[in-house]
mmCIF file of C-alpha atoms in Angstrom:
data_model
loop_
_atom_site.group_PDB
_atom_site.id
_atom_site.type_symbol
_atom_site.label_atom_id
_atom_site.label_comp_id
_atom_site.label_asym_id
_atom_site.label_seq_id
_atom_site.Cartn_x
_atom_site.Cartn_y
_atom_site.Cartn_z
ATOM 1 C CA UNK C 1 106.905 127.869 117.668
ATOM 2 C CA UNK C 2 109.733 130.020 118.964
ATOM 3 C CA UNK C 3 110.079 127.827 122.058
ATOM 4 C CA UNK C 4 110.233 124.674 119.899
ATOM 5 C CA UNK C 5 112.917 126.151 117.633
ATOM 6 C CA UNK C 6 114.927 127.209 120.652
ATOM 7 C CA UNK C 7 114.763 123.697 122.095
ATOM 8 C CA UNK C 8 115.783 122.146 118.759
ATOM 9 C CA UNK C 9 118.876 124.361 118.475
ATOM 10 C CA UNK C 10 122.163 122.881 119.687
ATOM 11 C CA UNK C 11 123.266 124.381 122.982
ATOM 12 C CA UNK C 12 126.819 123.058 122.918
ATOM 13 C CA UNK C 13 129.013 120.210 121.757
ATOM 14 C CA UNK C 14 131.780 118.149 123.312
ATOM 15 C CA UNK C 15 134.646 116.072 121.996
ATOM 16 C CA UNK C 16 137.146 113.819 123.766
ATOM 17 C CA UNK C 17 140.589 113.681 122.180
ATOM 18 C CA UNK C 18 140.213 112.800 118.513
ATOM 19 C CA UNK C 19 136.821 111.163 118.987
ATOM 20 C CA UNK C 20 133.691 112.231 117.120
ATOM 21 C CA UNK C 21 132.062 115.328 118.570
ATOM 22 C CA UNK C 22 128.452 115.178 119.781
ATOM 23 C CA UNK C 23 125.953 117.913 120.442
ATOM 24 C CA UNK C 24 123.556 118.745 123.259
ATOM 25 C CA UNK C 25 120.072 120.262 123.004
ATOM 26 C CA UNK C 26 117.349 121.242 125.414
ATOM 27 C CA UNK C 27 114.631 118.625 125.983
ATOM 28 C CA UNK C 28 110.963 119.472 126.417
ATOM 29 C CA UNK C 29 111.172 118.980 130.191
ATOM 30 C CA UNK C 30 114.121 121.390 130.464
ATOM 31 C CA UNK C 31 116.802 118.698 130.825
ATOM 32 C CA UNK C 32 119.844 118.283 128.587
ATOM 33 C CA UNK C 33 119.522 115.750 125.790
ATOM 34 C CA UNK C 34 122.793 114.493 124.291
ATOM 35 C CA UNK C 35 123.286 113.267 120.768
ATOM 36 C CA UNK C 36 124.343 109.605 120.496
ATOM 37 C CA UNK C 37 127.946 109.019 119.469
ATOM 38 C CA UNK C 38 128.303 108.963 115.692
ATOM 39 C CA UNK C 39 124.570 109.595 115.069
ATOM 40 C CA UNK C 40 122.568 112.662 114.129
ATOM 41 C CA UNK C 41 119.320 113.441 115.942
ATOM 42 C CA UNK C 42 118.903 116.823 114.268
ATOM 43 C CA UNK C 43 120.635 119.024 111.742
ATOM 44 C CA UNK C 44 123.645 119.835 113.927
ATOM 45 C CA UNK C 45 126.921 119.542 112.057
ATOM 46 C CA UNK C 46 129.487 117.161 113.492
ATOM 47 C CA UNK C 47 132.382 118.967 111.834
ATOM 48 C CA UNK C 48 134.754 120.828 114.081
ATOM 49 C CA UNK C 49 137.705 123.078 113.663
ATOM 50 C CA UNK C 50 140.787 121.018 114.435
ATOM 51 C CA UNK C 51 143.291 122.382 116.876
ATOM 52 C CA UNK C 52 146.303 123.781 115.026
ATOM 53 C CA UNK C 53 148.886 121.115 114.447
ATOM 54 C CA UNK C 54 151.797 123.133 115.805
ATOM 55 C CA UNK C 55 153.113 122.714 119.296
ATOM 56 C CA UNK C 56 151.030 124.604 121.834
ATOM 57 C CA UNK C 57 148.546 125.485 119.151
ATOM 58 C CA UNK C 58 150.931 127.393 116.909
ATOM 59 C CA UNK C 59 150.136 127.610 113.190
ATOM 60 C CA UNK C 60 146.813 127.199 111.494
ATOM 61 C CA UNK C 61 145.088 124.311 109.784
ATOM 62 C CA UNK C 62 141.896 123.955 107.824
ATOM 63 C CA UNK C 63 138.719 122.684 109.521
ATOM 64 C CA UNK C 64 138.352 118.930 109.356
ATOM 65 C CA UNK C 65 136.055 116.148 110.437
ATOM 66 C CA UNK C 66 136.799 114.477 113.741
ATOM 67 C CA UNK C 67 138.715 111.223 113.623
ATOM 68 C CA UNK C 68 136.805 108.075 114.607
ATOM 69 C CA UNK C 69 137.327 106.938 118.200
ATOM 70 C CA UNK C 70 140.066 104.391 118.806
ATOM 71 C CA UNK C 71 139.139 100.786 119.419
ATOM 72 C CA UNK C 72 139.799 99.529 122.962
ATOM 73 C CA UNK C 73 142.789 97.489 121.748
ATOM 74 C CA UNK C 74 144.426 100.411 119.940
ATOM 75 C CA UNK C 75 143.763 102.693 122.916
ATOM 76 C CA UNK C 76 146.063 100.463 124.973
ATOM 77 C CA UNK C 77 149.030 101.153 122.687
ATOM 78 C CA UNK C 78 148.349 104.628 121.250
ATOM 79 C CA UNK C 79 148.391 107.967 123.111
ATOM 80 C CA UNK C 80 145.088 109.429 124.199
ATOM 81 C CA UNK C 81 143.719 111.727 121.524
ATOM 82 C CA UNK C 82 145.605 109.999 118.693
ATOM 83 C CA UNK C 83 146.192 111.195 115.982
ATOM 84 C CA UNK C 84 145.622 114.845 116.964
ATOM 85 C CA UNK C 85 147.688 114.618 120.137
ATOM 86 C CA UNK C 86 150.879 113.568 118.332
ATOM 87 C CA UNK C 87 152.920 114.803 115.381
ATOM 88 C CA UNK C 88 151.902 113.754 111.831
ATOM 89 C CA UNK C 89 155.001 111.568 111.509
ATOM 90 C CA UNK C 90 154.159 109.541 114.636
ATOM 91 C CA UNK C 91 152.510 106.549 112.954
ATOM 92 C CA UNK C 92 155.076 105.872 110.169
ATOM 93 C CA UNK C 93 157.929 106.283 112.640
ATOM 94 C CA UNK C 94 156.391 103.940 115.205
ATOM 95 C CA UNK C 95 155.587 101.286 112.587
ATOM 96 C CA UNK C 96 159.151 101.152 111.296
ATOM 97 C CA UNK C 97 160.474 101.410 114.855
ATOM 98 C CA UNK C 98 158.438 98.326 115.772
ATOM 99 C CA UNK C 99 159.912 96.426 112.813
ATOM 100 C CA UNK C 100 163.464 97.297 113.848
ATOM 101 C CA UNK C 101 162.737 96.408 117.481
ATOM 102 C CA UNK C 102 161.415 92.986 116.413
ATOM 103 C CA UNK C 103 164.512 92.298 114.278
ATOM 104 C CA UNK C 104 166.786 93.507 117.095
ATOM 105 C CA UNK C 105 165.021 91.213 119.579
ATOM 106 C CA UNK C 106 165.686 88.157 117.412
ATOM 107 C CA UNK C 107 169.310 89.183 116.833
ATOM 108 C CA UNK C 108 169.711 89.725 120.578
ATOM 109 C CA UNK C 109 168.545 86.196 121.319
ATOM 110 C CA UNK C 110 171.209 84.804 118.968
ATOM 111 C CA UNK C 111 173.863 86.967 120.627
ATOM 112 C CA UNK C 112 172.774 85.964 124.144
ATOM 113 C CA UNK C 113 172.902 82.296 123.164
ATOM 114 C CA UNK C 114 176.485 82.761 121.923
ATOM 115 C CA UNK C 115 177.600 84.582 125.080
ATOM 116 C CA UNK C 116 176.140 81.922 127.390
ATOM 117 C CA UNK C 117 177.805 79.256 125.289
ATOM 118 C CA UNK C 118 181.154 81.036 125.541
ATOM 119 C CA UNK C 119 180.899 81.486 129.308
ATOM 120 C CA UNK C 120 180.444 77.769 129.714
ATOM 121 C CA UNK C 121 176.732 77.094 130.133
ATOM 122 C CA UNK C 122 176.248 73.398 129.410
ATOM 123 C CA UNK C 123 179.953 72.626 129.812
ATOM 124 C CA UNK C 124 180.698 70.439 132.826
ATOM 125 C CA UNK C 125 184.316 71.619 132.899
ATOM 126 C CA UNK C 126 183.416 75.299 133.123
ATOM 127 C CA UNK C 127 184.166 77.128 136.379
ATOM 128 C CA UNK C 128 181.351 79.055 138.037
ATOM 129 C CA UNK C 129 183.777 81.516 139.629
ATOM 130 C CA UNK C 130 185.497 82.175 136.275
ATOM 131 C CA UNK C 131 182.160 82.776 134.582
ATOM 132 C CA UNK C 132 181.116 85.120 137.396
ATOM 133 C CA UNK C 133 184.366 87.066 137.159
ATOM 134 C CA UNK C 134 183.992 87.410 133.394
ATOM 135 C CA UNK C 135 180.438 88.695 133.813
ATOM 136 C CA UNK C 136 181.479 91.228 136.479
ATOM 137 C CA UNK C 137 184.346 92.549 134.356
ATOM 138 C CA UNK C 138 181.969 92.869 131.403
ATOM 139 C CA UNK C 139 179.382 94.800 133.412
ATOM 140 C CA UNK C 140 181.879 97.117 135.108
ATOM 141 C CA UNK C 141 183.461 98.013 131.759
ATOM 142 C CA UNK C 142 180.059 98.956 130.394
ATOM 143 C CA UNK C 143 179.178 101.061 133.422
ATOM 144 C CA UNK C 144 182.363 103.108 133.168
ATOM 145 C CA UNK C 145 181.823 103.558 129.431
ATOM 146 C CA UNK C 146 178.264 104.726 130.029
ATOM 147 C CA UNK C 147 179.423 107.475 132.391
ATOM 148 C CA UNK C 148 182.245 108.669 130.125
ATOM 149 C CA UNK C 149 180.105 108.706 126.979
ATOM 150 C CA UNK C 150 177.266 110.597 128.678
ATOM 151 C CA UNK C 151 179.755 113.230 129.863
ATOM 152 C CA UNK C 152 181.462 113.463 126.471
ATOM 153 C CA UNK C 153 178.506 113.480 124.067
ATOM 154 C CA UNK C 154 175.422 114.140 126.174
ATOM 155 C CA UNK C 155 174.985 117.766 125.096
ATOM 156 C CA UNK C 156 175.364 116.984 121.378
ATOM 157 C CA UNK C 157 172.495 114.530 120.978
ATOM 158 C CA UNK C 158 169.512 116.885 121.286
ATOM 159 C CA UNK C 159 170.049 118.762 118.026
ATOM 160 C CA UNK C 160 171.107 115.674 116.037
ATOM 161 C CA UNK C 161 168.644 113.169 117.481
ATOM 162 C CA UNK C 162 168.006 111.400 114.172
ATOM 163 C CA UNK C 163 171.682 110.883 113.431
ATOM 164 C CA UNK C 164 172.507 109.607 116.911
ATOM 165 C CA UNK C 165 169.467 107.324 116.861
ATOM 166 C CA UNK C 166 170.699 105.674 113.684
ATOM 167 C CA UNK C 167 174.254 105.549 115.022
ATOM 168 C CA UNK C 168 173.091 103.848 118.225
ATOM 169 C CA UNK C 169 171.212 101.099 116.392
ATOM 170 C CA UNK C 170 174.103 100.373 114.022
ATOM 171 C CA UNK C 171 176.510 100.231 116.978
ATOM 172 C CA UNK C 172 174.116 97.815 118.681
ATOM 173 C CA UNK C 173 174.346 95.516 115.657
ATOM 174 C CA UNK C 174 178.145 95.684 115.836
ATOM 175 C CA UNK C 175 178.024 94.788 119.541
ATOM 176 C CA UNK C 176 175.807 91.764 118.899
ATOM 177 C CA UNK C 177 178.090 90.625 116.066
ATOM 178 C CA UNK C 178 181.039 90.699 118.487
ATOM 179 C CA UNK C 179 179.055 88.600 120.961
ATOM 180 C CA UNK C 180 178.247 86.013 118.307
ATOM 181 C CA UNK C 181 181.891 85.821 117.229
ATOM 182 C CA UNK C 182 183.267 85.713 120.794
ATOM 183 C CA UNK C 183 182.969 81.916 121.347
ATOM 184 C CA UNK C 184 184.900 81.274 118.128
ATOM 185 C CA UNK C 185 187.997 82.872 119.685
ATOM 186 C CA UNK C 186 188.105 81.615 123.317
ATOM 187 C CA UNK C 187 191.429 83.314 124.053
ATOM 188 C CA UNK C 188 189.942 86.769 123.396
ATOM 189 C CA UNK C 189 186.489 85.944 124.772
ATOM 190 C CA UNK C 190 186.608 88.191 127.852
ATOM 191 C CA UNK C 191 188.039 91.147 125.956
ATOM 192 C CA UNK C 192 185.508 90.700 123.139
ATOM 193 C CA UNK C 193 182.434 90.673 125.349
ATOM 194 C CA UNK C 194 183.808 93.608 127.366
ATOM 195 C CA UNK C 195 184.093 95.648 124.157
ATOM 196 C CA UNK C 196 180.627 94.461 123.151
ATOM 197 C CA UNK C 197 179.083 95.473 126.461
ATOM 198 C CA UNK C 198 180.868 98.831 126.306
ATOM 199 C CA UNK C 199 179.259 99.420 122.900
ATOM 200 C CA UNK C 200 175.848 98.369 124.248
ATOM 201 C CA UNK C 201 176.125 100.822 127.129
ATOM 202 C CA UNK C 202 176.919 103.604 124.659
ATOM 203 C CA UNK C 203 173.851 102.471 122.713
ATOM 204 C CA UNK C 204 171.679 102.718 125.824
ATOM 205 C CA UNK C 205 172.841 106.284 126.520
ATOM 206 C CA UNK C 206 172.446 107.457 122.920
ATOM 207 C CA UNK C 207 169.163 105.603 122.442
ATOM 208 C CA UNK C 208 167.638 106.905 125.675
ATOM 209 C CA UNK C 209 168.713 110.493 125.065
ATOM 210 C CA UNK C 210 167.444 110.567 121.487
ATOM 211 C CA UNK C 211 164.223 108.818 122.478
ATOM 212 C CA UNK C 212 163.545 111.654 124.929
ATOM 213 C CA UNK C 213 164.204 114.258 122.222
ATOM 214 C CA UNK C 214 161.912 112.466 119.764
ATOM 215 C CA UNK C 215 159.182 112.099 122.388
ATOM 216 C CA UNK C 216 159.294 115.845 122.921
ATOM 217 C CA UNK C 217 158.878 116.282 119.163
ATOM 218 C CA UNK C 218 155.965 113.838 118.930
ATOM 219 C CA UNK C 219 153.982 115.109 121.922
ATOM 220 C CA UNK C 220 151.677 117.949 120.813
ATOM 221 C CA UNK C 221 149.391 118.394 123.815
ATOM 222 C CA UNK C 222 151.889 118.487 126.660
ATOM 223 C CA UNK C 223 151.483 114.687 126.794
ATOM 224 C CA UNK C 224 155.116 113.563 126.844
ATOM 225 C CA UNK C 225 154.428 111.105 129.660
ATOM 226 C CA UNK C 226 151.575 109.459 127.765
ATOM 227 C CA UNK C 227 153.547 109.257 124.506
ATOM 228 C CA UNK C 228 156.546 107.795 126.331
ATOM 229 C CA UNK C 229 154.410 105.285 128.253
ATOM 230 C CA UNK C 230 152.624 104.069 125.116
ATOM 231 C CA UNK C 231 155.957 103.783 123.317
ATOM 232 C CA UNK C 232 157.082 101.527 126.155
ATOM 233 C CA UNK C 233 153.929 99.432 125.765
ATOM 234 C CA UNK C 234 154.526 99.065 122.035
ATOM 235 C CA UNK C 235 158.131 98.067 122.627
ATOM 236 C CA UNK C 236 157.092 95.534 125.273
ATOM 237 C CA UNK C 237 154.576 93.940 122.901
ATOM 238 C CA UNK C 238 157.167 93.706 120.115
ATOM 239 C CA UNK C 239 159.766 92.267 122.511
ATOM 240 C CA UNK C 240 157.257 89.665 123.698
ATOM 241 C CA UNK C 241 156.585 88.648 120.099
ATOM 242 C CA UNK C 242 160.345 88.479 119.524
ATOM 243 C CA UNK C 243 160.794 86.194 122.527
ATOM 244 C CA UNK C 244 158.097 83.822 121.299
ATOM 245 C CA UNK C 245 159.649 83.645 117.832
ATOM 246 C CA UNK C 246 163.098 83.171 119.405
ATOM 247 C CA UNK C 247 161.855 80.108 121.282
ATOM 248 C CA UNK C 248 161.011 78.582 117.913
ATOM 249 C CA UNK C 249 164.102 79.829 116.092
ATOM 250 C CA UNK C 250 166.925 78.950 118.498
ATOM 251 C CA UNK C 251 166.436 75.153 118.509
ATOM 252 C CA UNK C 252 166.583 75.227 114.703
ATOM 253 C CA UNK C 253 169.792 77.246 114.337
ATOM 254 C CA UNK C 254 171.751 76.582 117.542
ATOM 255 C CA UNK C 255 173.433 73.431 116.203
ATOM 256 C CA UNK C 256 174.475 75.063 112.930
ATOM 257 C CA UNK C 257 176.796 78.091 113.376
ATOM 258 C CA UNK C 258 176.616 79.009 109.683
ATOM 259 C CA UNK C 259 172.828 79.052 109.716
ATOM 260 C CA UNK C 260 172.860 81.079 112.917
ATOM 261 C CA UNK C 261 175.275 83.590 111.375
ATOM 262 C CA UNK C 262 173.181 83.768 108.195
ATOM 263 C CA UNK C 263 170.036 84.515 110.222
ATOM 264 C CA UNK C 264 171.920 87.189 112.114
ATOM 265 C CA UNK C 265 173.068 88.942 108.933
ATOM 266 C CA UNK C 266 169.540 88.861 107.507
ATOM 267 C CA UNK C 267 168.046 90.265 110.715
ATOM 268 C CA UNK C 268 170.777 92.910 110.884
ATOM 269 C CA UNK C 269 170.037 94.050 107.322
ATOM 270 C CA UNK C 270 166.325 94.268 108.180
ATOM 271 C CA UNK C 271 167.153 96.119 111.391
ATOM 272 C CA UNK C 272 169.297 98.761 109.672
ATOM 273 C CA UNK C 273 166.786 99.240 106.843
ATOM 274 C CA UNK C 274 163.853 99.647 109.238
ATOM 275 C CA UNK C 275 165.871 102.099 111.318
ATOM 276 C CA UNK C 276 166.718 104.154 108.251
ATOM 277 C CA UNK C 277 163.076 104.282 107.180
ATOM 278 C CA UNK C 278 161.960 105.201 110.696
ATOM 279 C CA UNK C 279 164.461 108.043 111.059
ATOM 280 C CA UNK C 280 163.806 109.277 107.517
ATOM 281 C CA UNK C 281 160.063 109.417 108.289
ATOM 282 C CA UNK C 282 160.649 112.027 110.999
ATOM 283 C CA UNK C 283 159.843 115.630 110.126
ATOM 284 C CA UNK C 284 161.334 117.799 112.870
ATOM 285 C CA UNK C 285 160.243 121.432 112.606
ATOM 286 C CA UNK C 286 163.158 122.949 114.495
ATOM 287 C CA UNK C 287 166.515 123.804 112.909
ATOM 288 C CA UNK C 288 169.780 122.161 113.818
ATOM 289 C CA UNK C 289 173.080 123.034 112.153
ATOM 290 C CA UNK C 290 172.583 120.622 109.255
ATOM 291 C CA UNK C 291 169.018 121.695 108.449
ATOM 292 C CA UNK C 292 169.905 125.378 108.887
ATOM 293 C CA UNK C 293 172.747 125.007 106.395
ATOM 294 C CA UNK C 294 170.399 123.356 103.874
ATOM 295 C CA UNK C 295 167.775 126.074 104.287
ATOM 296 C CA UNK C 296 170.318 128.894 103.924
ATOM 297 C CA UNK C 297 172.020 127.289 100.935
ATOM 298 C CA UNK C 298 168.716 126.719 99.121
ATOM 299 C CA UNK C 299 167.554 130.256 99.862
ATOM 300 C CA UNK C 300 170.778 131.842 98.636
ATOM 301 C CA UNK C 301 170.770 129.747 95.455
ATOM 302 C CA UNK C 302 167.063 129.842 94.531
ATOM 303 C CA UNK C 303 165.474 132.500 96.705
ATOM 304 C CA UNK C 304 163.053 129.950 98.209
ATOM 305 C CA UNK C 305 162.678 128.772 101.789
ATOM 306 C CA UNK C 306 162.633 125.009 102.221
ATOM 307 C CA UNK C 307 159.679 123.547 104.078
ATOM 308 C CA UNK C 308 160.221 121.228 107.062
ATOM 309 C CA UNK C 309 159.422 118.073 105.058
ATOM 310 C CA UNK C 310 161.839 118.882 102.231
ATOM 311 C CA UNK C 311 164.606 119.980 104.607
ATOM 312 C CA UNK C 312 164.293 116.774 106.626
ATOM 313 C CA UNK C 313 164.355 114.639 103.482
ATOM 314 C CA UNK C 314 167.569 116.347 102.346
ATOM 315 C CA UNK C 315 169.260 116.185 105.749
ATOM 316 C CA UNK C 316 172.219 113.747 105.958
ATOM 317 C CA UNK C 317 171.708 111.012 108.526
ATOM 318 C CA UNK C 318 175.264 109.851 109.199
ATOM 319 C CA UNK C 319 176.743 111.558 112.251
ATOM 320 C CA UNK C 320 179.761 113.639 111.340
ATOM 321 C CA UNK C 321 179.252 113.351 107.574
ATOM 322 C CA UNK C 322 177.863 116.797 106.823
ATOM 323 C CA UNK C 323 178.008 118.429 103.393
ATOM 324 C CA UNK C 324 181.188 120.300 102.571
ATOM 325 C CA UNK C 325 180.673 123.683 104.156
ATOM 326 C CA UNK C 326 181.950 126.822 102.507
ATOM 327 C CA UNK C 327 180.168 128.603 105.333
ATOM 328 C CA UNK C 328 180.935 127.590 108.904
ATOM 329 C CA UNK C 329 178.151 128.018 111.440
ATOM 330 C CA UNK C 330 178.687 128.354 115.176
ATOM 331 C CA UNK C 331 175.586 128.225 117.367
ATOM 332 C CA UNK C 332 175.335 129.406 120.960
ATOM 333 C CA UNK C 333 178.640 131.283 120.969
ATOM 334 C CA UNK C 334 179.344 133.148 124.252
ATOM 335 C CA UNK C 335 179.062 136.925 123.990
ATOM 336 C CA UNK C 336 182.684 137.533 124.994
ATOM 337 C CA UNK C 337 183.800 135.710 121.836
ATOM 338 C CA UNK C 338 181.691 137.963 119.611
ATOM 339 C CA UNK C 339 182.862 141.319 120.851
ATOM 340 C CA UNK C 340 185.490 142.787 123.141
ATOM 341 C CA UNK C 341 184.621 146.495 123.092
ATOM 342 C CA UNK C 342 181.666 148.667 124.030
ATOM 343 C CA UNK C 343 181.557 150.171 120.524
ATOM 344 C CA UNK C 344 181.229 146.749 118.832
ATOM 345 C CA UNK C 345 178.535 145.716 121.303
ATOM 346 C CA UNK C 346 176.557 148.887 120.618
ATOM 347 C CA UNK C 347 176.782 148.199 116.886
ATOM 348 C CA UNK C 348 175.505 144.665 117.351
ATOM 349 C CA UNK C 349 172.490 145.569 119.490
ATOM 350 C CA UNK C 350 171.528 148.782 117.689
ATOM 351 C CA UNK C 351 167.949 148.406 116.474
ATOM 352 C CA UNK C 352 167.974 144.726 117.456
ATOM 353 C CA UNK C 353 164.883 143.290 119.168
ATOM 354 C CA UNK C 354 165.450 139.546 118.949
ATOM 355 C CA UNK C 355 166.752 137.471 121.929
ATOM 356 C CA UNK C 356 169.894 136.519 119.987
ATOM 357 C CA UNK C 357 172.738 138.200 118.092
ATOM 358 C CA UNK C 358 173.819 137.384 114.568
ATOM 359 C CA UNK C 359 177.323 138.259 113.418
ATOM 360 C CA UNK C 360 179.283 137.748 110.212
ATOM 361 C CA UNK C 361 182.970 137.389 110.998
ATOM 362 C CA UNK C 362 184.740 138.821 107.944
ATOM 363 C CA UNK C 363 188.184 138.518 109.531
ATOM 364 C CA UNK C 364 188.305 134.775 108.724
ATOM 365 C CA UNK C 365 187.224 134.823 105.090
ATOM 366 C CA UNK C 366 190.626 133.553 103.945
ATOM 367 C CA UNK C 367 189.578 130.032 104.917
ATOM 368 C CA UNK C 368 185.912 129.908 105.750
ATOM 369 C CA UNK C 369 183.274 132.540 106.208
ATOM 370 C CA UNK C 370 182.092 132.275 109.770
ATOM 371 C CA UNK C 371 178.542 132.979 110.885
ATOM 372 C CA UNK C 372 178.122 132.991 114.635
ATOM 373 C CA UNK C 373 175.066 133.173 116.846
ATOM 374 C CA UNK C 374 175.475 134.632 120.296
ATOM 375 C CA UNK C 375 173.006 134.783 123.137
ATOM 376 C CA UNK C 376 173.381 137.877 125.299
#
């Protein structure tokens, strides 16, 4: 009887990603006998303790039942181990991001049609060399703008990824509007499409940089490459659907500029709304200057610490439009700006064990009270 009970007991269990766990027991002949996926051969519980939802296992969560395995079709477009391998806000963000990408694809087809029309495609009197020169000037302007913008704003997009993401998509709509309007004013056509391409290059820099920051936020099992690759697959699928719809839409609206412009405005409104919902769905656990200000203000007023979800919902999304600050925060201030004497430095580090310094600058209270963070 003891041998039978020992064979019936589960020896171990295994689980792949977020799939259902299965157990293993000892067979009568001494071999390992595995439980079928999703079925119970004996009284072994299929519940498991989920890995903590924080990055690198930080923070605790309650035990939960394993998620059902992904279908083969979903596995093509979702990261391995979904939903446990990504952040909780992954699915709502990606759904709204797909909607905005679809609307942007249709708007882009209208803009491309207008640009080709303005260059002279279909016009027997148009010069190939003039069209080529216009295209080269447009591209070179965008390339120079890309380099300058990356140098100027590259370091500011990590902490405000949501704001810059929204800014980039709105600027992209402005660029496509300029392209649609360019053929209406032939005299300013070259200048208009150069400005439009400059804006699109800024969009590509801001969009790529913020996409990398958001991928880092979404990846929870050191799977940034997988999350990024599946995001590319999702975007490719949406773009393909947009191209197919564009093939049906363009013949219907190309001969009617007013209808084309009306479709563009509708798609732009959908694009901006979907972008807003996507960015608002993000719950980033780290503190930037805006979220830190909200947390400190709420704590000083009510004595409560805002949670990540509440702080993200209250965070303003328009770049540069922060709440009126009666308290100015400076992050990452060099040490030589915090102190200039040995005595002041000793006062700052006395009894301090954290890898940063926190200082209240009372000498500037006549305008704003300055709180500075320095890293020794």
